[in-house]
Tab-separated table of C-alpha atoms and ligand atoms in Angstrom:
chain	number	residue	atom	x	y	z
A	1	UNK	CA	21.299	17.398	-35.157
A	2	UNK	CA	21.912	16.113	-31.647
A	3	UNK	CA	19.702	13.432	-30.129
A	4	UNK	CA	18.125	14.017	-26.730
A	5	UNK	CA	16.341	11.692	-24.258
A	6	UNK	CA	13.860	12.890	-21.666
A	7	UNK	CA	13.261	10.849	-18.423
A	8	UNK	CA	10.089	11.393	-16.429
A	9	UNK	CA	7.963	9.562	-13.889
A	10	UNK	CA	4.922	11.708	-13.626
A	11	UNK	CA	2.667	14.278	-15.332
A	12	UNK	CA	5.273	15.507	-17.792
A	13	UNK	CA	4.483	19.199	-18.342
A	14	UNK	CA	8.200	19.899	-18.835
A	15	UNK	CA	8.506	16.948	-21.194
A	16	UNK	CA	5.482	18.110	-23.123
A	17	UNK	CA	6.873	21.671	-23.507
A	18	UNK	CA	10.239	20.337	-24.609
A	19	UNK	CA	8.552	18.187	-27.242
A	20	UNK	CA	6.416	21.132	-28.405
A	21	UNK	CA	9.453	23.375	-28.708
A	22	UNK	CA	11.245	20.709	-30.686
A	23	UNK	CA	8.268	20.434	-33.017
A	24	UNK	CA	8.198	24.213	-33.434
A	25	UNK	CA	11.956	24.244	-34.156
A	26	UNK	CA	12.747	26.318	-31.134
A	27	UNK	CA	14.916	23.469	-29.797
A	28	UNK	CA	16.936	22.046	-32.665
A	29	UNK	CA	17.379	18.432	-31.723
A	30	UNK	CA	15.669	15.064	-32.212
A	31	UNK	CA	13.573	13.842	-29.275
A	32	UNK	CA	14.923	10.348	-29.826
A	33	UNK	CA	13.847	8.604	-26.613
A	34	UNK	CA	11.475	9.017	-23.707
A	35	UNK	CA	12.231	6.884	-20.612
A	36	UNK	CA	9.889	6.312	-17.732
A	37	UNK	CA	9.725	3.922	-14.711
A	38	UNK	CA	5.901	4.405	-14.390
A	39	UNK	CA	3.889	2.705	-17.136
A	40	UNK	CA	0.676	4.476	-16.150
A	41	UNK	CA	2.109	7.986	-15.960
A	42	UNK	CA	0.419	10.639	-18.120
A	43	UNK	CA	3.771	11.442	-19.663
A	44	UNK	CA	3.978	7.888	-21.038
A	45	UNK	CA	0.488	8.314	-22.532
A	46	UNK	CA	1.618	11.504	-24.178
A	47	UNK	CA	4.706	9.800	-25.659
A	48	UNK	CA	2.581	7.036	-27.075
A	49	UNK	CA	0.051	9.446	-28.572
A	50	UNK	CA	2.818	11.546	-30.076
A	51	UNK	CA	4.733	8.452	-31.405
A	52	UNK	CA	7.863	9.397	-29.452
A	53	UNK	CA	10.248	6.436	-29.094
A	54	UNK	CA	9.558	5.067	-25.673
A	55	UNK	CA	11.250	2.809	-23.098
A	56	UNK	CA	9.277	1.944	-19.944
A	57	UNK	CA	10.737	-0.251	-17.311
A	58	UNK	CA	9.631	-1.615	-13.937
A	59	UNK	CA	12.455	-1.201	-11.399
A	60	UNK	CA	10.938	-3.990	-9.230
A	61	UNK	CA	11.791	-6.532	-11.937
A	62	UNK	CA	15.521	-5.909	-11.449
A	63	UNK	CA	17.663	-6.851	-8.501
A	64	UNK	CA	19.531	-3.550	-8.480
A	65	UNK	CA	19.942	-0.127	-10.116
A	66	UNK	CA	22.908	-1.253	-12.183
A	67	UNK	CA	20.796	-3.887	-13.953
A	68	UNK	CA	17.995	-1.588	-14.974
A	69	UNK	CA	20.389	1.163	-15.873
A	70	UNK	CA	22.339	-1.182	-18.164
A	71	UNK	CA	19.076	-1.770	-19.913
A	72	UNK	CA	18.352	1.921	-20.195
A	73	UNK	CA	21.905	2.459	-21.475
A	74	UNK	CA	21.341	-0.024	-24.233
A	75	UNK	CA	18.306	2.026	-25.472
A	76	UNK	CA	20.288	5.309	-25.119
A	77	UNK	CA	23.169	3.915	-27.171
A	78	UNK	CA	20.853	2.479	-29.792
A	79	UNK	CA	19.345	5.960	-30.250
A	80	UNK	CA	22.801	7.582	-30.125
A	81	UNK	CA	21.636	9.926	-27.402
A	82	UNK	CA	23.883	12.994	-26.773
A	83	UNK	CA	22.051	14.731	-23.868
A	84	UNK	CA	19.750	13.328	-21.142
A	85	UNK	CA	17.090	15.592	-19.632
A	86	UNK	CA	15.492	14.652	-16.370
A	87	UNK	CA	12.042	16.135	-16.026
A	88	UNK	CA	10.401	14.818	-12.835
A	89	UNK	CA	12.230	11.430	-12.980
A	90	UNK	CA	11.876	10.097	-9.471
A	91	UNK	CA	15.038	7.972	-9.247
A	92	UNK	CA	18.596	8.662	-8.294
A	93	UNK	CA	20.850	8.268	-11.349
A	94	UNK	CA	23.519	5.616	-10.683
A	95	UNK	CA	27.118	5.159	-11.695
A	96	UNK	CA	26.254	3.211	-14.836
A	97	UNK	CA	24.563	6.221	-16.508
A	98	UNK	CA	26.710	8.847	-14.917
A	99	UNK	CA	29.894	7.182	-16.244
A	100	UNK	CA	28.429	6.787	-19.670
A	101	UNK	CA	27.180	10.356	-19.872
A	102	UNK	CA	29.577	12.611	-17.892
A	103	UNK	CA	28.228	16.180	-17.797
A	104	UNK	CA	25.542	15.150	-20.218
A	105	UNK	CA	22.668	14.560	-17.736
A	106	UNK	CA	20.751	17.599	-16.446
A	107	UNK	CA	17.843	18.063	-14.018
A	108	UNK	CA	15.336	20.795	-13.124
A	109	UNK	CA	14.203	21.366	-9.541
A	110	UNK	CA	11.541	23.734	-8.240
A	111	UNK	CA	13.604	25.475	-5.549
A	112	UNK	CA	16.721	27.569	-5.177
A	113	UNK	CA	19.078	24.641	-4.463
A	114	UNK	CA	20.691	23.793	-2.162
A	115	UNK	CA	17.398	24.753	-0.374
A	116	UNK	CA	14.534	22.285	-0.420
A	117	UNK	CA	15.977	19.256	-2.111
A	118	UNK	CA	13.687	16.333	-2.631
A	119	UNK	CA	9.901	16.091	-2.873
A	120	UNK	CA	7.309	18.824	-2.316
A	121	UNK	CA	9.866	21.586	-2.597
A	122	UNK	CA	7.311	24.270	-3.507
A	123	UNK	CA	4.958	23.345	-0.690
A	124	UNK	CA	7.845	23.280	1.848
A	125	UNK	CA	9.139	26.731	0.782
A	126	UNK	CA	5.526	28.019	1.152
A	127	UNK	CA	5.046	26.428	4.542
A	128	UNK	CA	8.302	28.042	5.744
A	129	UNK	CA	7.014	31.485	4.765
A	130	UNK	CA	10.034	32.053	2.500
A	131	UNK	CA	10.200	35.464	0.886
A	132	UNK	CA	11.460	33.942	-2.385
A	133	UNK	CA	11.943	30.630	-4.077
A	134	UNK	CA	12.724	29.693	-7.623
A	135	UNK	CA	13.936	27.101	-10.103
A	136	UNK	CA	17.346	25.423	-10.461
A	137	UNK	CA	18.779	23.596	-13.461
A	138	UNK	CA	21.857	21.533	-12.629
A	139	UNK	CA	24.112	18.769	-13.874
A	140	UNK	CA	23.240	15.484	-12.235
A	141	UNK	CA	25.571	13.643	-9.853
A	142	UNK	CA	25.001	10.644	-7.560
A	143	UNK	CA	23.144	12.627	-4.967
A	144	UNK	CA	19.525	13.844	-4.961
A	145	UNK	CA	19.034	17.383	-6.437
A	146	UNK	CA	22.782	17.971	-6.247
A	147	UNK	CA	25.517	18.721	-8.805
A	148	UNK	CA	26.989	21.778	-10.562
A	149	UNK	CA	24.349	24.490	-10.958
A	150	UNK	CA	23.851	25.622	-14.555
A	151	UNK	CA	21.350	28.377	-13.737
A	152	UNK	CA	18.788	29.546	-11.240
A	153	UNK	CA	15.831	31.843	-11.540
A	154	UNK	CA	14.331	33.515	-8.439
A	155	UNK	CA	10.703	34.148	-7.820
A	156	UNK	CA	9.418	36.481	-5.073
A	157	UNK	CA	6.618	34.833	-3.079
A	158	UNK	CA	3.740	37.256	-2.999
A	159	UNK	CA	1.059	34.734	-4.021
A	160	UNK	CA	-2.339	34.207	-2.481
A	161	UNK	CA	-2.061	30.429	-2.550
A	162	UNK	CA	0.387	27.607	-2.995
A	163	UNK	CA	-1.443	26.629	-6.186
A	164	UNK	CA	-0.834	30.046	-7.669
A	165	UNK	CA	2.845	29.856	-6.610
A	166	UNK	CA	3.147	26.302	-8.178
A	167	UNK	CA	1.665	27.670	-11.430
A	168	UNK	CA	4.200	30.438	-11.589
A	169	UNK	CA	7.082	27.992	-10.806
A	170	UNK	CA	5.992	25.777	-13.683
A	171	UNK	CA	5.843	28.714	-16.059
A	172	UNK	CA	9.433	29.568	-15.166
A	173	UNK	CA	10.506	25.915	-15.478
A	174	UNK	CA	9.008	25.552	-18.976
A	175	UNK	CA	10.799	28.623	-20.301
A	176	UNK	CA	14.077	28.163	-18.466
A	177	UNK	CA	14.556	24.492	-19.407
A	178	UNK	CA	14.168	25.246	-23.141
A	179	UNK	CA	16.623	28.141	-22.841
A	180	UNK	CA	19.266	25.963	-21.125
A	181	UNK	CA	18.746	22.992	-23.441
A	182	UNK	CA	19.240	25.309	-26.526
A	183	UNK	CA	22.422	26.740	-24.911
A	184	UNK	CA	23.835	23.243	-24.096
A	185	UNK	CA	23.083	21.993	-27.599
A	186	UNK	CA	24.842	25.023	-29.111
A	187	UNK	CA	27.886	24.409	-26.881
A	188	UNK	CA	27.998	20.785	-28.117
A	189	UNK	CA	28.279	21.728	-31.758
B	201	LIG	C1	8.940	19.718	-11.842
B	201	LIG	O1	8.507	20.629	-10.850
B	201	LIG	C2	10.461	19.572	-11.800
B	201	LIG	O2	11.122	20.684	-11.348
B	201	LIG	C3	10.605	18.435	-10.782
B	201	LIG	O3	9.478	17.567	-11.033
B	201	LIG	C4	8.381	18.347	-11.507
B	201	LIG	C5	7.903	17.677	-12.771
B	201	LIG	O4	6.776	18.268	-13.228
B	201	LIG	N1	11.889	17.775	-10.886
B	201	LIG	P1	6.179	17.797	-14.658
B	201	LIG	O5	5.984	16.289	-14.578
B	201	LIG	O6	7.175	18.211	-15.670
B	201	LIG	O7	4.869	18.541	-14.806
């Protein structure tokens, strides 16, 4: 079985769903490492409670991205990670990790990229009175929310509130990420 790592900085609903689907056997892989840059994030708490191998770092303790990514890389290599899944990881991936894992780092974003890159994508699409938005899963490159698109799923905006829209986006994210991860793992065999 392939070994996957999930990186997150925040709540971790995508991370939790991935873990649940691994436990259920829907995703056939080992969740061999969880990486976070936020020691107090709920996702870290979840990893601790579920005994998922964990690496938490504080970027402020390093002089540059290369130094903390070399440390991350050590952990990834120790766990023989095959695929890296970003799930709300709020840092740009640098050359160190990109070179070590070409086409093996993926990200999920709550918009139809290239629209609404960056933070608060759902709110910004809502504020702009868009007719539709959606979810994008893409390979990661050196730019924010950029890289070859693997898949996108559209959602018509006919919601009564941005909270309701957000809920629907997350539902799509949780299902779509699992589907894509299963497909990529299959392709790697
Ligand atoms: C998701 O909306 C994802 O698309 C974006 O960050 C958010 C993370 O949410 N990259 P969660 O922490 O998985 O709940």
